[in-house]
Coordinates of C-alpha atoms in Angstrom, one line a residue:
M281 CA -39.2 9.0 -85.3
K282 CA -36.2 7.1 -84.1
G283 CA -33.9 9.9 -85.2
K284 CA -36.1 12.5 -83.6
F285 CA -35.9 10.8 -80.3
K286 CA -32.3 9.6 -80.6
Y287 CA -31.0 11.9 -77.9
L288 CA -33.9 10.9 -75.6
N289 CA -33.1 7.2 -76.1
I290 CA -29.5 7.9 -75.2
V291 CA -30.5 9.7 -72.0
K292 CA -32.9 6.9 -71.2
S293 CA -30.0 4.4 -71.7
E294 CA -27.7 6.4 -69.4
I295 CA -30.4 6.8 -66.8
G296 CA -31.0 3.0 -66.9
A297 CA -27.3 2.4 -66.4
I298 CA -27.2 4.8 -63.5
Y299 CA -30.3 3.2 -62.0
S300 CA -28.7 -0.2 -62.3
I301 CA -25.6 1.0 -60.5
I302 CA -27.7 2.6 -57.8
Y303 CA -29.8 -0.5 -57.5
S304 CA -26.7 -2.7 -57.2
F305 CA -25.2 -0.3 -54.6
N306 CA -28.4 -0.3 -52.6
L307 CA -28.5 -4.1 -52.8
F308 CA -24.9 -4.3 -51.6
F309 CA -25.7 -1.8 -48.7
I310 CA -28.8 -3.9 -47.7
M311 CA -26.7 -7.0 -47.7
I312 CA -24.2 -5.3 -45.4
I313 CA -27.0 -4.3 -43.0
V314 CA -28.4 -7.9 -43.1
L315 CA -25.0 -9.4 -42.3
F316 CA -24.5 -6.9 -39.5
F317 CA -27.9 -7.9 -38.2
C318 CA -27.1 -11.6 -38.4
F319 CA -23.7 -11.0 -36.7
N320 CA -25.4 -9.4 -33.7
V321 CA -28.0 -12.1 -33.5
V322 CA -25.4 -14.9 -33.5
C323 CA -22.9 -13.2 -31.2
F324 CA -25.2 -11.5 -28.7
G325 CA -28.2 -13.8 -28.5
N326 CA -30.8 -11.7 -30.4
D327 CA -29.6 -8.6 -28.5
Y328 CA -28.2 -5.3 -29.8
G329 CA -26.1 -3.8 -27.1
R330 CA -28.9 -4.1 -24.5
Y331 CA -28.1 -5.7 -21.1
V332 CA -29.1 -5.6 -17.5
V333 CA -26.9 -5.2 -14.4
V334 CA -28.1 -6.2 -10.9
E335 CA -25.9 -4.8 -8.1
K336 CA -26.8 -6.7 -5.0
S337 CA -25.2 -4.6 -2.3
R338 CA -27.1 -1.5 -3.6
R339 CA -30.3 -3.4 -4.4
E340 CA -30.3 -1.8 -7.9
V341 CA -31.3 -3.0 -11.3
R342 CA -29.9 -1.0 -14.2
L343 CA -30.7 -1.1 -17.8
Y344 CA -28.0 -0.4 -20.4
E345 CA -28.3 0.3 -24.1
D346 CA -25.3 1.0 -26.3
G347 CA -23.1 1.5 -23.2
R348 CA -25.5 4.1 -21.7
M349 CA -27.5 3.5 -18.6
V350 CA -31.1 4.1 -19.6
G351 CA -33.0 3.1 -16.4
V352 CA -32.4 2.2 -12.8
F353 CA -34.8 0.6 -10.3
P354 CA -34.7 -0.5 -6.7
C355 CA -35.0 -4.3 -6.1
S356 CA -35.2 -6.9 -3.4
L357 CA -33.3 -10.2 -3.3
G358 CA -33.6 -13.6 -1.8
L359 CA -33.7 -14.3 1.9
G360 CA -30.0 -15.3 1.7
A361 CA -29.1 -12.1 -0.1
E362 CA -25.4 -11.8 0.8
S363 CA -24.1 -15.0 -0.7
P364 CA -24.3 -16.4 -4.3
K365 CA -26.8 -19.3 -4.9
R366 CA -25.3 -22.7 -4.5
S367 CA -28.3 -25.1 -4.0
R368 CA -32.1 -25.4 -4.0
G369 CA -33.6 -24.1 -0.8
D370 CA -30.7 -21.8 0.2
F371 CA -32.9 -18.8 -0.8
A372 CA -29.8 -17.0 -2.2
T373 CA -29.7 -14.9 -5.3
P374 CA -27.2 -16.1 -8.0
E375 CA -24.1 -14.1 -9.0
G376 CA -22.5 -14.1 -12.3
L377 CA -23.3 -13.6 -16.0
Y378 CA -26.6 -15.1 -17.1
F379 CA -28.9 -14.7 -20.1
V380 CA -32.7 -14.4 -20.4
R381 CA -34.1 -17.9 -21.0
E382 CA -37.7 -16.9 -21.4
K383 CA -40.3 -14.4 -20.2
H384 CA -44.0 -14.6 -19.5
P385 CA -46.8 -13.2 -17.4
S386 CA -47.1 -14.6 -13.9
R387 CA -50.3 -15.0 -11.9
K388 CA -48.3 -14.8 -8.6
Y389 CA -45.6 -12.2 -9.6
Y390 CA -47.2 -10.2 -12.4
L391 CA -44.4 -10.6 -14.9
F392 CA -41.5 -13.1 -14.9
V393 CA -38.1 -13.0 -16.7
E394 CA -36.4 -16.4 -16.2
L395 CA -32.6 -16.7 -16.2
D396 CA -30.6 -19.6 -17.6
Y397 CA -29.7 -20.7 -14.1
P398 CA -27.9 -23.0 -13.4
A399 CA -25.4 -22.0 -16.1
L400 CA -22.4 -24.0 -17.0
K401 CA -20.3 -22.3 -14.4
D402 CA -22.7 -23.3 -11.7
I403 CA -22.7 -26.9 -12.8
L404 CA -18.9 -27.1 -13.1
R405 CA -18.3 -25.4 -9.7
A406 CA -20.9 -27.7 -8.0
H407 CA -19.1 -30.8 -9.4
W408 CA -15.7 -29.5 -8.5
E409 CA -16.8 -28.8 -4.9
G410 CA -18.3 -32.3 -4.6
R411 CA -22.0 -31.1 -4.5
L412 CA -22.9 -33.1 -7.7
S413 CA -22.2 -36.8 -8.1
D414 CA -20.8 -37.9 -11.5
P415 CA -24.1 -39.3 -12.8
L416 CA -26.0 -36.1 -11.8
F417 CA -23.2 -34.0 -13.2
S418 CA -23.6 -35.8 -16.6
Q419 CA -27.4 -35.2 -16.4
Y420 CA -26.9 -31.5 -15.8
L421 CA -24.4 -31.2 -18.7
R422 CA -26.8 -33.0 -21.1
A423 CA -29.6 -30.7 -20.1
W424 CA -27.3 -27.6 -20.4
S425 CA -26.2 -28.7 -23.9
D426 CA -29.9 -29.1 -24.9
G427 CA -30.9 -25.8 -23.4
R428 CA -33.0 -27.4 -20.7
I429 CA -33.3 -26.7 -17.0
I430 CA -33.3 -29.6 -14.5
R431 CA -35.4 -29.4 -11.4
G432 CA -32.5 -30.6 -9.3
P433 CA -30.4 -29.9 -6.2
L434 CA -28.9 -26.7 -7.7
G435 CA -32.3 -24.9 -7.8
Y436 CA -34.3 -23.7 -10.8
A437 CA -36.8 -21.1 -12.0
V438 CA -34.7 -18.2 -10.9
G439 CA -35.3 -14.8 -12.4
L440 CA -36.6 -11.3 -12.1
H441 CA -40.3 -10.6 -11.3
G442 CA -42.8 -8.2 -10.0
G443 CA -44.5 -8.3 -6.6
G444 CA -43.0 -5.3 -4.9
L445 CA -40.0 -4.6 -2.7
V446 CA -41.3 -5.8 0.7
R447 CA -43.3 -8.6 2.2
R448 CA -45.0 -8.7 5.6
E449 CA -44.3 -11.6 7.9
G450 CA -46.4 -11.2 11.0
N451 CA -45.2 -8.0 12.6
K452 CA -42.0 -7.9 10.4
I453 CA -41.6 -6.2 7.1
L454 CA -39.0 -8.0 5.0
R455 CA -37.0 -6.1 2.3
D456 CA -35.4 -9.3 0.9
W457 CA -38.2 -11.8 0.7
T458 CA -37.8 -14.0 -2.4
H459 CA -36.6 -17.6 -2.6
G460 CA -33.6 -16.4 -4.7
C461 CA -35.2 -14.2 -7.4
I462 CA -34.9 -10.5 -7.9
A463 CA -38.2 -8.6 -7.1
L464 CA -39.2 -5.2 -8.5
R465 CA -42.2 -3.0 -8.2
N466 CA -44.8 -3.9 -10.8
A467 CA -44.4 -0.6 -12.8
D468 CA -40.6 -1.1 -12.9
M469 CA -40.9 -4.7 -13.9
Q470 CA -43.2 -3.7 -16.8
R471 CA -40.5 -1.5 -18.2
L472 CA -37.8 -4.2 -17.7
Y473 CA -40.1 -6.8 -19.3
R474 CA -40.4 -4.7 -22.5
F475 CA -36.6 -3.9 -22.4
V476 CA -35.3 -7.5 -22.5
R477 CA -35.8 -10.4 -24.8
K478 CA -34.6 -14.0 -25.0
G479 CA -30.8 -14.0 -24.9
T480 CA -30.3 -10.6 -23.2
P481 CA -27.2 -10.7 -20.9
I482 CA -27.8 -10.0 -17.2
L483 CA -24.9 -9.5 -14.9
I484 CA -25.5 -10.0 -11.2
Y485 CA -22.7 -9.1 -8.8
N486 CA -22.0 -7.8 -5.3
R487 CA -19.4 -5.1 -5.0
K488 CA -19.1 -5.6 -1.2
R489 CA -17.6 -9.1 -1.6
P490 CA -13.8 -9.4 -2.1
L491 CA -12.9 -8.6 -5.6
V492 CA -11.4 -12.0 -6.3
E493 CA -14.7 -13.6 -5.3
T494 CA -16.7 -11.3 -7.5
L495 CA -14.5 -12.0 -10.5
A496 CA -14.5 -15.7 -9.8
E497 CA -18.3 -15.6 -10.5
V498 CA -18.0 -13.8 -13.9
V499 CA -14.6 -14.7 -15.4
P500 CA -14.5 -18.1 -17.2
L501 CA -12.5 -20.5 -15.0
V502 CA -10.5 -23.7 -15.7
F503 CA -11.1 -26.3 -13.0
S504 CA -8.4 -28.8 -12.1
P505 CA -8.2 -31.3 -9.3
E506 CA -6.0 -28.9 -7.3
G507 CA -7.9 -25.7 -7.9
W508 CA -9.1 -23.2 -10.6
Q509 CA -7.9 -20.2 -12.4
G510 CA -9.3 -17.6 -14.8
R511 CA -8.0 -14.6 -16.8
L512 CA -9.7 -11.4 -17.9
S513 CA -8.4 -8.7 -20.2
L514 CA -10.0 -5.2 -20.1
S515 CA -9.1 -2.2 -22.2
F516 CA -9.8 1.4 -21.6
P517 CA -8.8 3.3 -24.8
E518 CA -9.9 6.7 -23.3
M519 CA -7.2 6.1 -20.6
N520 CA -4.7 4.3 -22.9
L521 CA -4.8 1.6 -20.3
S522 CA -5.1 -2.2 -20.5
L523 CA -5.7 -4.5 -17.5
D524 CA -4.8 -8.2 -17.4
I525 CA -6.3 -10.0 -14.4
L526 CA -5.5 -13.4 -13.0
V527 CA -7.7 -15.1 -10.3
T528 CA -6.8 -18.4 -8.8
G529 CA -8.3 -20.6 -6.1
R530 CA -7.3 -23.7 -4.2
R531 CA -9.3 -26.4 -2.4
D532 CA -8.2 -25.2 1.0
G533 CA -9.9 -21.9 0.3
L534 CA -6.9 -19.7 -0.6
R535 CA -7.7 -17.1 -3.2
T536 CA -5.1 -15.1 -5.1
L537 CA -5.5 -12.0 -7.3
E538 CA -3.0 -10.5 -9.7
I539 CA -3.5 -7.4 -11.8
A540 CA -1.1 -6.0 -14.4
G541 CA -1.6 -2.6 -16.0
T542 CA 0.0 -1.7 -19.3
N543 CA 0.1 1.1 -21.7
L544 CA -2.5 0.2 -24.4
S545 CA -0.6 1.8 -27.3
D546 CA 2.9 0.4 -26.7
G547 CA 2.5 -2.4 -24.1
R548 CA 4.8 -0.7 -21.6
P549 CA 4.2 -2.0 -18.0
L550 CA 2.6 0.7 -15.7
F551 CA 1.8 -1.1 -12.5
Y552 CA 1.5 -4.6 -11.0
V553 CA -0.2 -5.9 -7.9
R554 CA -0.3 -9.4 -6.3
D555 CA -2.8 -10.1 -3.5
L556 CA -1.7 -13.5 -2.2
N557 CA -4.6 -13.9 0.2
G558 CA -7.3 -12.3 -2.0
N559 CA -8.4 -10.2 1.0
G560 CA -8.2 -6.8 -0.7
R561 CA -5.2 -5.7 1.3
L562 CA -1.5 -5.9 0.5
D563 CA 0.3 -7.8 3.3
P564 CA 4.0 -7.3 3.8
L565 CA 4.9 -10.2 1.4
D566 CA 2.6 -8.7 -1.2
T567 CA 4.3 -5.4 -1.1
L568 CA 7.6 -7.0 -2.1
Y569 CA 6.1 -8.1 -5.5
S570 CA 3.7 -5.2 -6.1
D571 CA 4.4 -1.9 -7.7
L572 CA 1.4 0.5 -7.8
Q573 CA 3.1 3.8 -8.3
G574 CA 1.5 4.0 -11.7
F575 CA -2.1 3.9 -10.4
P576 CA -3.3 6.9 -8.4
G577 CA -4.8 5.8 -5.0
G578 CA -3.1 2.5 -4.9
Y579 CA -4.7 -0.9 -4.5
P580 CA -8.0 0.3 -2.9
A581 CA -8.6 2.7 -5.7
L582 CA -7.8 0.0 -8.3
Q583 CA -10.3 -2.4 -6.9
R584 CA -13.0 0.3 -6.8
F585 CA -12.2 1.2 -10.4
I586 CA -12.6 -2.4 -11.6
L587 CA -15.9 -2.8 -9.7
D588 CA -17.1 0.5 -11.2
E589 CA -16.2 -0.5 -14.7
L590 CA -17.6 -4.1 -14.6
P591 CA -21.2 -2.9 -15.5
R592 CA -19.9 -1.1 -18.5
K593 CA -17.9 -4.2 -19.7
V594 CA -20.8 -6.7 -19.8
L595 CA -20.4 -7.3 -23.6
N596 CA -16.7 -7.8 -23.0
L597 CA -17.6 -10.4 -20.4
V598 CA -20.1 -12.0 -22.9
Q599 CA -17.2 -12.5 -25.3
E600 CA -15.0 -14.0 -22.7
N601 CA -17.7 -16.4 -21.6
R602 CA -18.2 -17.6 -25.2
R603 CA -14.8 -19.2 -24.8
G604 CA -16.3 -21.2 -22.0
W605 CA -15.8 -22.5 -18.5
R606 CA -14.2 -25.9 -18.6
M607 CA -12.4 -28.7 -16.8
V608 CA -8.6 -28.9 -17.2
N609 CA -8.7 -32.2 -19.1
G610 CA -11.0 -31.0 -21.9
G611 CA -13.3 -28.4 -23.3
H612 CA -16.8 -27.7 -22.3
P613 CA -19.7 -29.3 -24.2
A614 CA -21.1 -27.3 -27.1
R615 CA -24.6 -26.0 -26.5
K616 CA -27.1 -26.0 -29.4
G617 CA -27.2 -22.5 -30.9
D618 CA -24.1 -21.2 -29.1
A619 CA -22.0 -18.8 -31.1
E620 CA -18.3 -18.9 -31.7
P621 CA -16.2 -16.3 -29.9
V622 CA -16.5 -12.8 -31.5
R623 CA -13.5 -12.4 -33.8
G624 CA -11.1 -9.6 -33.3
T625 CA -10.7 -9.9 -29.6
S626 CA -7.6 -11.2 -27.9
P627 CA -8.0 -14.3 -25.7
G628 CA -6.5 -13.1 -22.5
R629 CA -3.3 -11.4 -23.5
K630 CA -0.6 -11.7 -20.8
T631 CA 1.5 -8.7 -19.9
A632 CA 5.1 -8.7 -18.8
G633 CA 4.1 -8.4 -15.2
V634 CA 1.8 -11.5 -15.4
R635 CA 4.4 -13.5 -17.2
A636 CA 7.0 -12.7 -14.6
H637 CA 5.0 -13.6 -11.6
H638 CA 2.1 -16.0 -12.3
G639 CA 4.4 -19.0 -12.4
I640 CA 5.0 -18.8 -8.6
L641 CA 1.3 -19.1 -7.8
P642 CA 0.1 -22.4 -6.3

């Protein structure tokens, strides 16, 4: 019988070997998928290319997935809508890059998505501006490190919720009516609530503020006794363009913005602009150092381009913020569960234009 089925036994043996190879390959493929899954969980806070953008001047909430906008809703802001939140009771809506801390139903506002406000940047800025004493600053840092929120002078329990776009106050109808949160219609809030999860990035910005002020809320800053500065690198492969941006600020209120554009493939300088007053205009002294012939439309067009592209660069901003806001004499504290910076990204590469000019800044 063995001889009779010898060929069949050989075929079975070969099939078994092939099955073992396929099984091993499938196991390897599954491991790759699992590792990719874990990479995204660690680096993007349980999120897979999903994020939310709130543009304050347009009163819009936009949902993005894999770089595509998949939803847009009208919203209302705090009673102090035009400025970023600085303290409890100012009724202002924060600006900057935040993450979903938790979400839950709300008896008063239908559904509530809480942000991790105050974030590290709010704490460091408040201390640098003298709004937090040293003991209170230490308390805030400990709470931030542990992932807790303090019910303190910077405010707390800020997020997105339902409740509608307007409120009636006597004979007045208020469009911006919250104490600092972002309000949506209940139906829109229901969709947003399903879209986000803990750790989802949420960028809040105001494109009508000076560009240097907008960037100073989202670009990680290094604070020193004299002032602060931050760098941001943005690449646009479809345009073969790289932008290196430097923002600086002093205690007397002076803000400076420098932008260098280079060819992405060979690093050749294309244009450079220095706005010494950070006012969005090139004063006579600025024109001596700036060369914008390589960007159509000049400085106004360049500013609009950056503001238009910010919503599409949120994951880039997430990577930048992983490196952290910090004081000049040390790093920032490590928060439990924080990820390392995503590998493969350059930490603020400087172009020839920035190297040549940033040294003269105050």
